[in-house]
Coordinates of C-alpha atoms and ligand atoms in Angstrom, one line a residue:
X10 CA 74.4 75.2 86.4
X11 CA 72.2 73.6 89.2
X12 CA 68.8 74.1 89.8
X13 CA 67.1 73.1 93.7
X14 CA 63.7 71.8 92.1
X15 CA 65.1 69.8 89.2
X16 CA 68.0 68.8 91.4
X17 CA 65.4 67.0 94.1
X18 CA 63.1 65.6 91.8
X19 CA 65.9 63.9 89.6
X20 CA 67.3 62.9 93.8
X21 CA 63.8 61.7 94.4
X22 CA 63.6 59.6 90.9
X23 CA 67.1 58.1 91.9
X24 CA 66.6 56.9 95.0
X25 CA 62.6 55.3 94.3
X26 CA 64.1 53.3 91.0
X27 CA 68.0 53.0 91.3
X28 CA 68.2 50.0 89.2
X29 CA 66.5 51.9 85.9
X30 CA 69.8 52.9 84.6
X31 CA 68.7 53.6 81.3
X32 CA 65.4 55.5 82.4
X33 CA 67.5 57.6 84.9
X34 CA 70.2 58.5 82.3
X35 CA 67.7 59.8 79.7
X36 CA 65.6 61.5 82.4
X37 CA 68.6 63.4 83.7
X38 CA 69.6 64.2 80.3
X39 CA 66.2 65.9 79.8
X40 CA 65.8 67.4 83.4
X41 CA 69.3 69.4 83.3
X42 CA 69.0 70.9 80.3
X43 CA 65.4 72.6 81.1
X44 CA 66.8 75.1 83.5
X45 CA 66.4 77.9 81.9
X46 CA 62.8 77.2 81.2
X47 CA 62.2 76.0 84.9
X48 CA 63.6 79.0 86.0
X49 CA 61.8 81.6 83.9
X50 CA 58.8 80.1 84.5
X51 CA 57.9 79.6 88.2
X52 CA 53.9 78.0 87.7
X53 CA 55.7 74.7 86.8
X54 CA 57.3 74.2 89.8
X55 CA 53.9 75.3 91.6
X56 CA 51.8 72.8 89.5
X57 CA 54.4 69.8 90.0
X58 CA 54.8 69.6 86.3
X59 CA 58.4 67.6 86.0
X60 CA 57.3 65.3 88.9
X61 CA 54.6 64.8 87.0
X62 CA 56.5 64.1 83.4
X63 CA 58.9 61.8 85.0
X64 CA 56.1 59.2 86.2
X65 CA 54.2 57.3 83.3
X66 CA 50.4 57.6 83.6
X67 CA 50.4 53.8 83.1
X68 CA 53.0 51.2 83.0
X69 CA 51.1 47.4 82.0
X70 CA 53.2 44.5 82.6
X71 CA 52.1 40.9 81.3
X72 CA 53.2 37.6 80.2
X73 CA 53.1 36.4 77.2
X74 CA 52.8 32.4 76.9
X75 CA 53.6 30.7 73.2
X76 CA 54.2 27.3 71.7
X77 CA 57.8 27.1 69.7
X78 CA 58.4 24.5 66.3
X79 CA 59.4 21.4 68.6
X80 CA 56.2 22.2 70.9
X81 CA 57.8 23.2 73.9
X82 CA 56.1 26.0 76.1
X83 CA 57.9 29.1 75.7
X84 CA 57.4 32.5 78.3
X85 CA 58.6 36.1 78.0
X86 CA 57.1 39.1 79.3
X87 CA 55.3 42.3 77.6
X88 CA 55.2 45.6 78.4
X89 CA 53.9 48.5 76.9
X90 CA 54.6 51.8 79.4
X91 CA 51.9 54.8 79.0
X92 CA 54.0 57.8 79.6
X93 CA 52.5 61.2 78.8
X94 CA 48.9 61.8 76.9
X95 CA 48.7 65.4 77.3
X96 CA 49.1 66.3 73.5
X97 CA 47.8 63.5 72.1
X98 CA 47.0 59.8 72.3
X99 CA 50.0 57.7 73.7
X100 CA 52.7 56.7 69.9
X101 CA 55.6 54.8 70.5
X102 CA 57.2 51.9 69.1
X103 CA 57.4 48.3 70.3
X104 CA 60.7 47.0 70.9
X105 CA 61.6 42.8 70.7
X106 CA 64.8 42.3 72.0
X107 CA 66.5 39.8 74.9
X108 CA 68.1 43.5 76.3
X109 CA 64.3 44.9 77.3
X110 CA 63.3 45.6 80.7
X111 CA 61.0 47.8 82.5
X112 CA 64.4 50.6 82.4
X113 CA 65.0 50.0 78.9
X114 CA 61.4 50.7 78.1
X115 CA 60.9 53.8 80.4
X116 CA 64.0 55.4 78.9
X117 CA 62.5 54.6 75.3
X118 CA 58.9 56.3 76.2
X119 CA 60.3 59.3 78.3
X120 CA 62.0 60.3 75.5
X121 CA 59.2 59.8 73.0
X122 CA 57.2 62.6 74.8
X123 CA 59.5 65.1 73.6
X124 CA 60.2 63.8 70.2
X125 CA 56.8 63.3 69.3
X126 CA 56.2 66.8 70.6
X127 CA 59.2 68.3 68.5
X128 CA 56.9 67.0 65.1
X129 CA 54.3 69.5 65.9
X130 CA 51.8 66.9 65.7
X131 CA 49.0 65.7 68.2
X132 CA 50.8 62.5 69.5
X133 CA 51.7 61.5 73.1
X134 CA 54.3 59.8 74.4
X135 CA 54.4 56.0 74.6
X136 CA 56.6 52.7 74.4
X137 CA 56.6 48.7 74.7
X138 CA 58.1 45.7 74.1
X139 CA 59.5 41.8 75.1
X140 CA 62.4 40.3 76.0
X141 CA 61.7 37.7 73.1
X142 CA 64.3 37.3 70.3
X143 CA 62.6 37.5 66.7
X144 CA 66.7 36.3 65.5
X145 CA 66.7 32.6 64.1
X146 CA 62.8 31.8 64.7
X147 CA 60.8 31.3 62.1
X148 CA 57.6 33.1 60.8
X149 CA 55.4 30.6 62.5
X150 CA 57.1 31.5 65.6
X151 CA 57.2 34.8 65.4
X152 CA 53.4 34.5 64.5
X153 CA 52.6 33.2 67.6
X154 CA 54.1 35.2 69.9
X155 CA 52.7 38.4 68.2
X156 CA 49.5 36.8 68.2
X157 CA 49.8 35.9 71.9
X158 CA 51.3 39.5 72.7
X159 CA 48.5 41.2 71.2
X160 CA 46.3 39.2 73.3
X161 CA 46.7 40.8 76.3
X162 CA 47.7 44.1 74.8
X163 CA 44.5 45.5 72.6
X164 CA 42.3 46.0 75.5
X165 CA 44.9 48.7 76.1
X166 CA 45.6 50.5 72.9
X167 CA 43.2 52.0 70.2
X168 CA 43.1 54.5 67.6
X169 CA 42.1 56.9 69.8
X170 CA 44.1 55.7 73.0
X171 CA 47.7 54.6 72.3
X172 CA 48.9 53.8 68.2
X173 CA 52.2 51.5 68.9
X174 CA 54.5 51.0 65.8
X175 CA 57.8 49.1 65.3
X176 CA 61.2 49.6 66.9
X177 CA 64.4 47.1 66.9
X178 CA 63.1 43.7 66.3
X179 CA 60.2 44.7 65.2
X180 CA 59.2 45.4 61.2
X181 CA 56.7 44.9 58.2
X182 CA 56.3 41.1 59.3
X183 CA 55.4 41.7 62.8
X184 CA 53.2 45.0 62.3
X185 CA 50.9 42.5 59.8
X186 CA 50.3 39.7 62.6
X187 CA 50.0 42.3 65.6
X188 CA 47.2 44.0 63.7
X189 CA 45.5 40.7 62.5
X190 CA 45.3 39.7 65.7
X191 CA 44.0 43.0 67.2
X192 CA 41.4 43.1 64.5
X193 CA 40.3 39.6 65.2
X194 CA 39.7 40.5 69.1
X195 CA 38.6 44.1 68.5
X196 CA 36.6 43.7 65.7
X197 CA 37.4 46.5 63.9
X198 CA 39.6 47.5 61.3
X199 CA 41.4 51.1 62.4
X200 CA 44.6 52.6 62.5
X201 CA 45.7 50.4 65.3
X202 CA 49.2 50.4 64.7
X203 CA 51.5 52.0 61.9
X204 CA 54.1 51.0 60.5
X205 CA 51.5 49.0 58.2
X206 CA 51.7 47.1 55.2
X207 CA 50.7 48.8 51.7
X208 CA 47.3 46.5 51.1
X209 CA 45.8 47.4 54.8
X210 CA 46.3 50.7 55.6
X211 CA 50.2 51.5 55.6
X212 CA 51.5 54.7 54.3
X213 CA 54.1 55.5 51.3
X214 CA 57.6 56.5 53.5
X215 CA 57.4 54.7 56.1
X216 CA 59.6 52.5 56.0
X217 CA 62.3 54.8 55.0
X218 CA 60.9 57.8 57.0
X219 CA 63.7 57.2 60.1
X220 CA 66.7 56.8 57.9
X221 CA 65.7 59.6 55.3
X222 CA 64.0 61.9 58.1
X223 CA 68.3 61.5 59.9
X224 CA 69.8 62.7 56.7
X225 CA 67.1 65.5 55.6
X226 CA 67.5 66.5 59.3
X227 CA 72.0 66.5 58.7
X228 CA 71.8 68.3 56.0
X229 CA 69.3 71.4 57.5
X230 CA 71.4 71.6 60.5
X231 CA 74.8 71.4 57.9
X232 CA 73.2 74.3 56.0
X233 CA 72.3 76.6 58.8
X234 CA 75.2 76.2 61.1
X235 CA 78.1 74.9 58.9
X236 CA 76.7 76.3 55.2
X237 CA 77.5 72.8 53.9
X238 CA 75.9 69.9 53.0
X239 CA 76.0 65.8 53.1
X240 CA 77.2 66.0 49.8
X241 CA 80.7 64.9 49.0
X242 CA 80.8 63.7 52.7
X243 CA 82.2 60.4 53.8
X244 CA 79.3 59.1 56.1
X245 CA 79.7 56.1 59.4
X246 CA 77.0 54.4 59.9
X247 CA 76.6 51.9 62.5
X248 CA 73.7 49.3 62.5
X249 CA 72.5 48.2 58.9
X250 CA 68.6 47.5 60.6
X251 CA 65.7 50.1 58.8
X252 CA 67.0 53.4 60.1
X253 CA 70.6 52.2 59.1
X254 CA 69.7 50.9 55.6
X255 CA 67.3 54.1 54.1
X256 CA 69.8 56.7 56.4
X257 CA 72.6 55.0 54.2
X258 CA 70.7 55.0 51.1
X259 CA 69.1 58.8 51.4
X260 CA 72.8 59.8 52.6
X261 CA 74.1 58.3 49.2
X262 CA 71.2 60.1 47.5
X263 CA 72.5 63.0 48.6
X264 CA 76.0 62.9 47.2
X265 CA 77.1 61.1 50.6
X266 CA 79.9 58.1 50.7
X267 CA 78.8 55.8 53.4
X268 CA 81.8 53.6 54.1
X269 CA 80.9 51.6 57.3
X270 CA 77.5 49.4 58.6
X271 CA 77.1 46.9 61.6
X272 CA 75.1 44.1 63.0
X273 CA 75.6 43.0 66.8
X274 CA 78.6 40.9 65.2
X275 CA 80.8 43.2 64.1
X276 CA 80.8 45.9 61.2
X277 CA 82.2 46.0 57.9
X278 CA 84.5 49.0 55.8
X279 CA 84.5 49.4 52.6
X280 CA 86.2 52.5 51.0
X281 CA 84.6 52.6 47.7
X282 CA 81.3 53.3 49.7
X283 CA 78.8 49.8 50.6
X284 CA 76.7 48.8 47.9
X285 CA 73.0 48.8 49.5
X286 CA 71.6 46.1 47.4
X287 CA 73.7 43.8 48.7
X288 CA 72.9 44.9 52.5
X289 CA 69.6 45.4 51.7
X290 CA 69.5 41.2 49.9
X291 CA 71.7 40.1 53.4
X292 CA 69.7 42.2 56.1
X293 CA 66.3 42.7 54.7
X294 CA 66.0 39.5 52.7
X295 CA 67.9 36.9 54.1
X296 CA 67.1 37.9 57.6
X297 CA 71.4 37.1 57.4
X298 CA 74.6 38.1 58.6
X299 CA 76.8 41.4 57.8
X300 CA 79.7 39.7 58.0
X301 CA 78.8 38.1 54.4
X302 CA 79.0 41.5 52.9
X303 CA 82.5 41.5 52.3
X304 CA 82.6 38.0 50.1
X305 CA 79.1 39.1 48.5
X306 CA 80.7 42.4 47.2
X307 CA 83.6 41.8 45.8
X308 CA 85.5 45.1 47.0
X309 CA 88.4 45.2 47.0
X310 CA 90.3 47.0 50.6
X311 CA 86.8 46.0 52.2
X312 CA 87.0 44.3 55.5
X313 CA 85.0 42.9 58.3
X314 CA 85.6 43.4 62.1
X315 CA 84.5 40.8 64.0
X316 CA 83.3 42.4 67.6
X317 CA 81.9 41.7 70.9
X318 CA 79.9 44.4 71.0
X319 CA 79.3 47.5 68.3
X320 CA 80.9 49.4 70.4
X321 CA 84.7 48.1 71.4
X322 CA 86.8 50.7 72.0
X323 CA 89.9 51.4 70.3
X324 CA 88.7 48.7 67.3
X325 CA 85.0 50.1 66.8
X326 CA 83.1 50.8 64.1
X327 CA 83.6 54.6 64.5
X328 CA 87.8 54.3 64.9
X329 CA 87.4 55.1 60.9
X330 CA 88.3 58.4 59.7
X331 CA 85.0 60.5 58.7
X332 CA 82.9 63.6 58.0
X333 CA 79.8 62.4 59.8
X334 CA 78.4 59.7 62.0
X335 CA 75.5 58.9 62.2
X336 CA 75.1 55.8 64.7
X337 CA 72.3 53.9 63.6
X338 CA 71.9 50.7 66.1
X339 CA 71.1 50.7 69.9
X340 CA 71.7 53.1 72.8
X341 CA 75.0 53.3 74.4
X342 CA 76.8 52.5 72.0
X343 CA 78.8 55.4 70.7
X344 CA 80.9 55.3 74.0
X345 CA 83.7 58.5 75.2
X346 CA 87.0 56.6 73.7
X347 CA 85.1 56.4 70.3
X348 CA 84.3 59.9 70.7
X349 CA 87.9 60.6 70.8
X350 CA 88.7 59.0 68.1
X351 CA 86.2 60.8 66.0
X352 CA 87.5 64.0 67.1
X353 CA 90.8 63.3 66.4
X354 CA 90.0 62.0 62.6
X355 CA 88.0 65.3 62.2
X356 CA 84.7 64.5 62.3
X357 CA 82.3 67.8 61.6
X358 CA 78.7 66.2 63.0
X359 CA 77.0 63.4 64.9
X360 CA 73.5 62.9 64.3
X361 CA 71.3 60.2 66.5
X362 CA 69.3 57.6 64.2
X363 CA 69.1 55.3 67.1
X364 CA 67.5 56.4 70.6
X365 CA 70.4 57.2 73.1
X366 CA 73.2 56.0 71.2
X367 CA 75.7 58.3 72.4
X368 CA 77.0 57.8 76.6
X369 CA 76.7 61.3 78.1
X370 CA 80.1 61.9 78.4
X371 CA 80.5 60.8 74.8
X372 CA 78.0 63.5 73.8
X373 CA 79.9 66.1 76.2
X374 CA 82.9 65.5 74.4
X375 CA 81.7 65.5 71.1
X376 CA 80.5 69.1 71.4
X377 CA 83.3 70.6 73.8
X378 CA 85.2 69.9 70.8
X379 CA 83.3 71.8 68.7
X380 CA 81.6 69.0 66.9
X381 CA 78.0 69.3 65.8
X382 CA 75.3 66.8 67.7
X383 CA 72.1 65.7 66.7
X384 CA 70.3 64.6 69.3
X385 CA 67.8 61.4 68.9
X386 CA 64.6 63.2 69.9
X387 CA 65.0 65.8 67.3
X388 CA 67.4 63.5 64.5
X389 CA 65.3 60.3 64.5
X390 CA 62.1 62.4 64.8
X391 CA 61.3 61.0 61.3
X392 CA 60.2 57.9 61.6
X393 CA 57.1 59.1 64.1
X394 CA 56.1 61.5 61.8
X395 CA 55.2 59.8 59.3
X396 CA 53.6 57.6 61.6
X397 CA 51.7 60.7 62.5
X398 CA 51.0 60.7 58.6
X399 CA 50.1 57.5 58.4
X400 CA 47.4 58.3 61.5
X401 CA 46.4 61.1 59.8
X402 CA 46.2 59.1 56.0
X403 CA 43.9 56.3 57.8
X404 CA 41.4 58.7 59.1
X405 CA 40.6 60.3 56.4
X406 CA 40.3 57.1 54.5
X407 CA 42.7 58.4 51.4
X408 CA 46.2 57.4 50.9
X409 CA 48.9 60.1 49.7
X410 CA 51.7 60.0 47.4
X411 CA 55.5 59.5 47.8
X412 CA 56.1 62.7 47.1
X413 CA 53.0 63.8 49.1
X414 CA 54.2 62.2 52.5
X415 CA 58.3 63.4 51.3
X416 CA 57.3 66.6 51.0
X417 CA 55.9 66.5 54.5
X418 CA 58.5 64.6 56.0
X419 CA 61.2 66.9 54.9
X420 CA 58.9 70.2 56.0
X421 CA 58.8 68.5 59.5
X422 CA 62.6 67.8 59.9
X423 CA 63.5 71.4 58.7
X424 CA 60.9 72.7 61.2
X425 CA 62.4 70.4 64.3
X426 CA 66.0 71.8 63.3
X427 CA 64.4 75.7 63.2
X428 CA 62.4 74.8 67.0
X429 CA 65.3 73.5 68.6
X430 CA 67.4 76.5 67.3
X431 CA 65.1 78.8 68.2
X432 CA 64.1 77.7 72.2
X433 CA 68.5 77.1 72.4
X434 CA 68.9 81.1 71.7
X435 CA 65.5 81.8 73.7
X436 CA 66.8 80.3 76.4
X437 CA 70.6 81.5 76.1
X438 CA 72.1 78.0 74.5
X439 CA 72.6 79.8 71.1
X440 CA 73.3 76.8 68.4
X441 CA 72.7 74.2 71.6
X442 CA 70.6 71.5 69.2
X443 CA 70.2 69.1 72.2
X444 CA 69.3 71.7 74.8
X445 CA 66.8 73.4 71.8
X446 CA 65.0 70.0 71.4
X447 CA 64.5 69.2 75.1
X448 CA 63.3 72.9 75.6
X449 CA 60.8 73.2 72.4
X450 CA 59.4 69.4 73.0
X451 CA 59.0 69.9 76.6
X452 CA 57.6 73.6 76.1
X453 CA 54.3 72.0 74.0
X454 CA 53.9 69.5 76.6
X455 CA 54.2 71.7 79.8
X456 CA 51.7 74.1 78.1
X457 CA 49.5 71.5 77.7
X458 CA 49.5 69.6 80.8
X459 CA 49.2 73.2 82.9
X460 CA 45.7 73.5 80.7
X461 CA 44.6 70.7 81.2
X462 CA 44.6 70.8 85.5
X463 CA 46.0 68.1 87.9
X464 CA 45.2 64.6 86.7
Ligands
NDP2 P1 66.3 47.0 63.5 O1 65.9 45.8 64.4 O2 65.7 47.1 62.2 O3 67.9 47.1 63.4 C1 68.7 47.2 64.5 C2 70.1 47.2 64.1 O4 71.0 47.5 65.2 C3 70.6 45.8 63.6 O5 71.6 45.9 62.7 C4 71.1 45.2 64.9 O6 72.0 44.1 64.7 C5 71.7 46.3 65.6 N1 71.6 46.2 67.1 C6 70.5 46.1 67.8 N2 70.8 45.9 69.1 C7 72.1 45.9 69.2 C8 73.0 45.7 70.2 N3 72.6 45.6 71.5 N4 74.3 45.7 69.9 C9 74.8 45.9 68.7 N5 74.0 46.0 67.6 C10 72.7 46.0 67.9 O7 65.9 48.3 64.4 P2 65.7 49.8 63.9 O8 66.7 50.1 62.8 O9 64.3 50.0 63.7 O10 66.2 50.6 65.2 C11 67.5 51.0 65.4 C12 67.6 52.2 66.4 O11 66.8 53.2 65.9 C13 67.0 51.8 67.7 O12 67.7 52.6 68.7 C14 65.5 52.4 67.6 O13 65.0 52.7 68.9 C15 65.8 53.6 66.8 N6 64.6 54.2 66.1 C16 63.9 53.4 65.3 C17 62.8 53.9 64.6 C18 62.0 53.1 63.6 O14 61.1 53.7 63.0 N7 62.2 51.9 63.4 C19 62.4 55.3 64.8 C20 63.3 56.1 65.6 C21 64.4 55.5 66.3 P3 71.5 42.6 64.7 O15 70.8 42.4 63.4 O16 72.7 41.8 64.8 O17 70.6 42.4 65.9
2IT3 O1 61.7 55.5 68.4 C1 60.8 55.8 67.6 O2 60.5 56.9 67.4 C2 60.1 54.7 66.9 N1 60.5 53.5 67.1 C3 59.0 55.0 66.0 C4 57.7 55.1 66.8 C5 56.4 55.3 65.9 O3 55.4 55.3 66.6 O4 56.5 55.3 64.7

């Protein structure tokens, strides 16, 4: 189905930015699907509302000088793009990787509108990042870049204003010197960032919240539409960052076999299902590589893969026969010809821990052929949340239990999966998940920005 306003503003997108691949992927993604609510609703198109969504309210752009080890002069650049405030202040992570550009970063925050929507709670959408590589530097590196990031990016942000957190890249260490450094200039001591550590201000489940939020959300949507569960499953995983690591280890929790992780090397199989401790001493620890899972373990019939890229068709990560992927690591990188091949080994559900990880025609595939798909905004809502928690925690001054923050968590996954449901069969895409998220998320957001006039 086509639709003459959605068609010209995704023409008029294209043509001002054609090199924002990324951006324009996830923005056509979003804009398609919202047909039906575009059509039954004709005030949006008279207030310019998806013009409006599609076009951050502020995009900052900066460079960020540091010294490395040997005392050269080292440059990368920061950005941190402000994309959509009408339900709350701008939340989004910050990404460090050699792969971010302005695209990359667009793509990251559109879709954060939505998703932070979806968890019913008062956050806006938001992202940033650097092209700098946190791999093989040492602390005092990676000190100084954050420290020289955060000077030019806290006269943008506040507790009230825009709340970044962490992303790929960015993790426990790098939270702590961001917000030393923002505290140092700002002279305060708020909820900054989240994503904190325990001692200033962090919140119980946060670190796990992505990876646990993925499964609690797999097993709602295996319930309701499949009446199963994760248990007795045999799980992919791809990735073995934090959403991989606590998706595997809530997944195993659950009754789940995981039998596959990843790094940008390659990934690993082992059929008696990975032992976490080990990835958790190599990846968490050791700051190492997955490729020494295989002689740390022990297993025998496990194997390593050596590959160009996570994704390699025909020889990936997801060429192994299983119940459920759940691809864990960067976008793109569930591809059509590993779609395929998880069709053909009989694969019952793909769930999105990473943003975007599944090509569109890869995500067309998977559900012409009857497979389930969780889509990022709604799968990897998790993580946000409990940043919303973690908000909500430092406010008040009080910190909550594990199971307090759980409990929450899991409330907030079931009630994304029951949303997205819901707005699919509103809107005539009975059991659509995808087409449910981008209609409830976007819903919250329209109504908001229609109240609150043209600015
Ligand atoms: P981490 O940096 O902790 O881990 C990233 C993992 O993915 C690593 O195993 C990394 O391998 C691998 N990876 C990263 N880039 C590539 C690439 N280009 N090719 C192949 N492998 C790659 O990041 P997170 O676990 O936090 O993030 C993973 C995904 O989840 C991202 O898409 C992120 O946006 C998304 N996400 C994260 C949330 C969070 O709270 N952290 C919340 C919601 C979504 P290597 O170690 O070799 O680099
Ligand atoms: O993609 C994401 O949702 C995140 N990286 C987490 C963002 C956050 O503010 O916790």
């Amino acid at each position: 189905m086509s639709n003459a306003y959605i068609d010209s503003v995704y023409k008029n997108l294209a043509d001002k930015h054609p090199g924002e691949t990324e951006f324009l992927q996830a923005a056509k993604e979003v804009l398609d699907s919202l047909e039906p609510a575009i059509k039954a609703n004709k005030r949006l198109e008279e207030a310019g509302l998806l013009e409006r969504l599609v076009e951050p309210e502020r995009a900052i752009l900066f460079r960020v000088s540091w010294v490395d080890d040997s005392g050269k002069v080292q440059v990368n650049r920061g950005y941190r793009v402000q994309f959509n405030s009408a339900i709350g202040p701008y939340k989004g992570g910050l990404r460090f990787h050699p792969s971010v550009n302005l695209s990359v970063i667009k793509f990251l925050g559109f879709e954060q509108i939505f998703k932070n929507s979806l968890t019913g709670l008062p956050l806006g959408g938001g992202k940033g990042g650097s092209d700098f590589d946190p791999k093989a530097k040492s602390d005092d590196e990676v000190m100084r870049f954050c420290q020289s990031f955060m000077s030019e990016l806290w006269r943008h942000i506040g507790q009230f204003t825009d709340v970044p957190a962490g992303d790929i890249g960015v993790g426990g260490r790098e939270i702590g010197y961001l917000f030393g450094q923002y505290k140092k200039l700002q002279g305060e001591f708020s909820g900054v960032l989240t994503g904190k550590g325990l001692s200033f201000g962090g919140s119980l489940v946060r670190t796990e919240a992505t990876g646990y939020g993925l499964c609690y959300y797999a097993n709602e949507v295996l319930s309701q539409l499949a009446s199963t569960s994760l248990k007795g499953k045999t799980v992919a995983i791809s990735g073995s960052g934090n959403v991989a690591i606590f998706a595997a280890e809530k997944a195993t929790q659950l009754g789940a076999k995981v039998v596959t992780m990843s790094d940008s090397s390659g990934w690993v199989y082992d059929p008696h299902g990975i032992n976490l401790d080990i990835i958790k001493e190599i990846k968490l620890e050791q700051r190492g590589r997955i490729s020494e899972y295989v002689l740390k373990s022990g297993s025998i019939g496990c194997e390593y893969q050596a590959s160009k890229k996570v994704w390699d068709a025909g020889e990936s990560i997801w060429s192994t026969k299983v119940d459920i992927a759940l691809p864990c690591a960067t976008q793109n990188e569930l591809e059509l010809e590993d779609a395929k091949l998880l069709v053909k080994n009989g694969c019952q559900m793909v769930a999105e821990g990473a943003n975007m990880p599944c090509t569109p025609e890869a995500a067309e595939y998977l559900k012409k052929h009857g497979v389930l798909f969780g889509p990022a905004k709604a799968a990897n809502a998790g993580g946000v949340a409990t940043s919303g928690l973690e908000m909500s925690q430092n406010s008040e001054r009080l910190s909550w239990t594990f199971e307090e923050v759980d409990e929450k968590l899991q409330q907030i996954m079931k009630g994304i999966v029951d949303d997205s449901l819901a707005a699919a069969e509103k809107y005539g895409k009975k059991g659509d998940l995808a087409a449910g998220a981008n209609i409830a998320g976007f819903e919250r957001v329209a109504e908001a920005m229609l109240a609150q006039g043209i600015v």
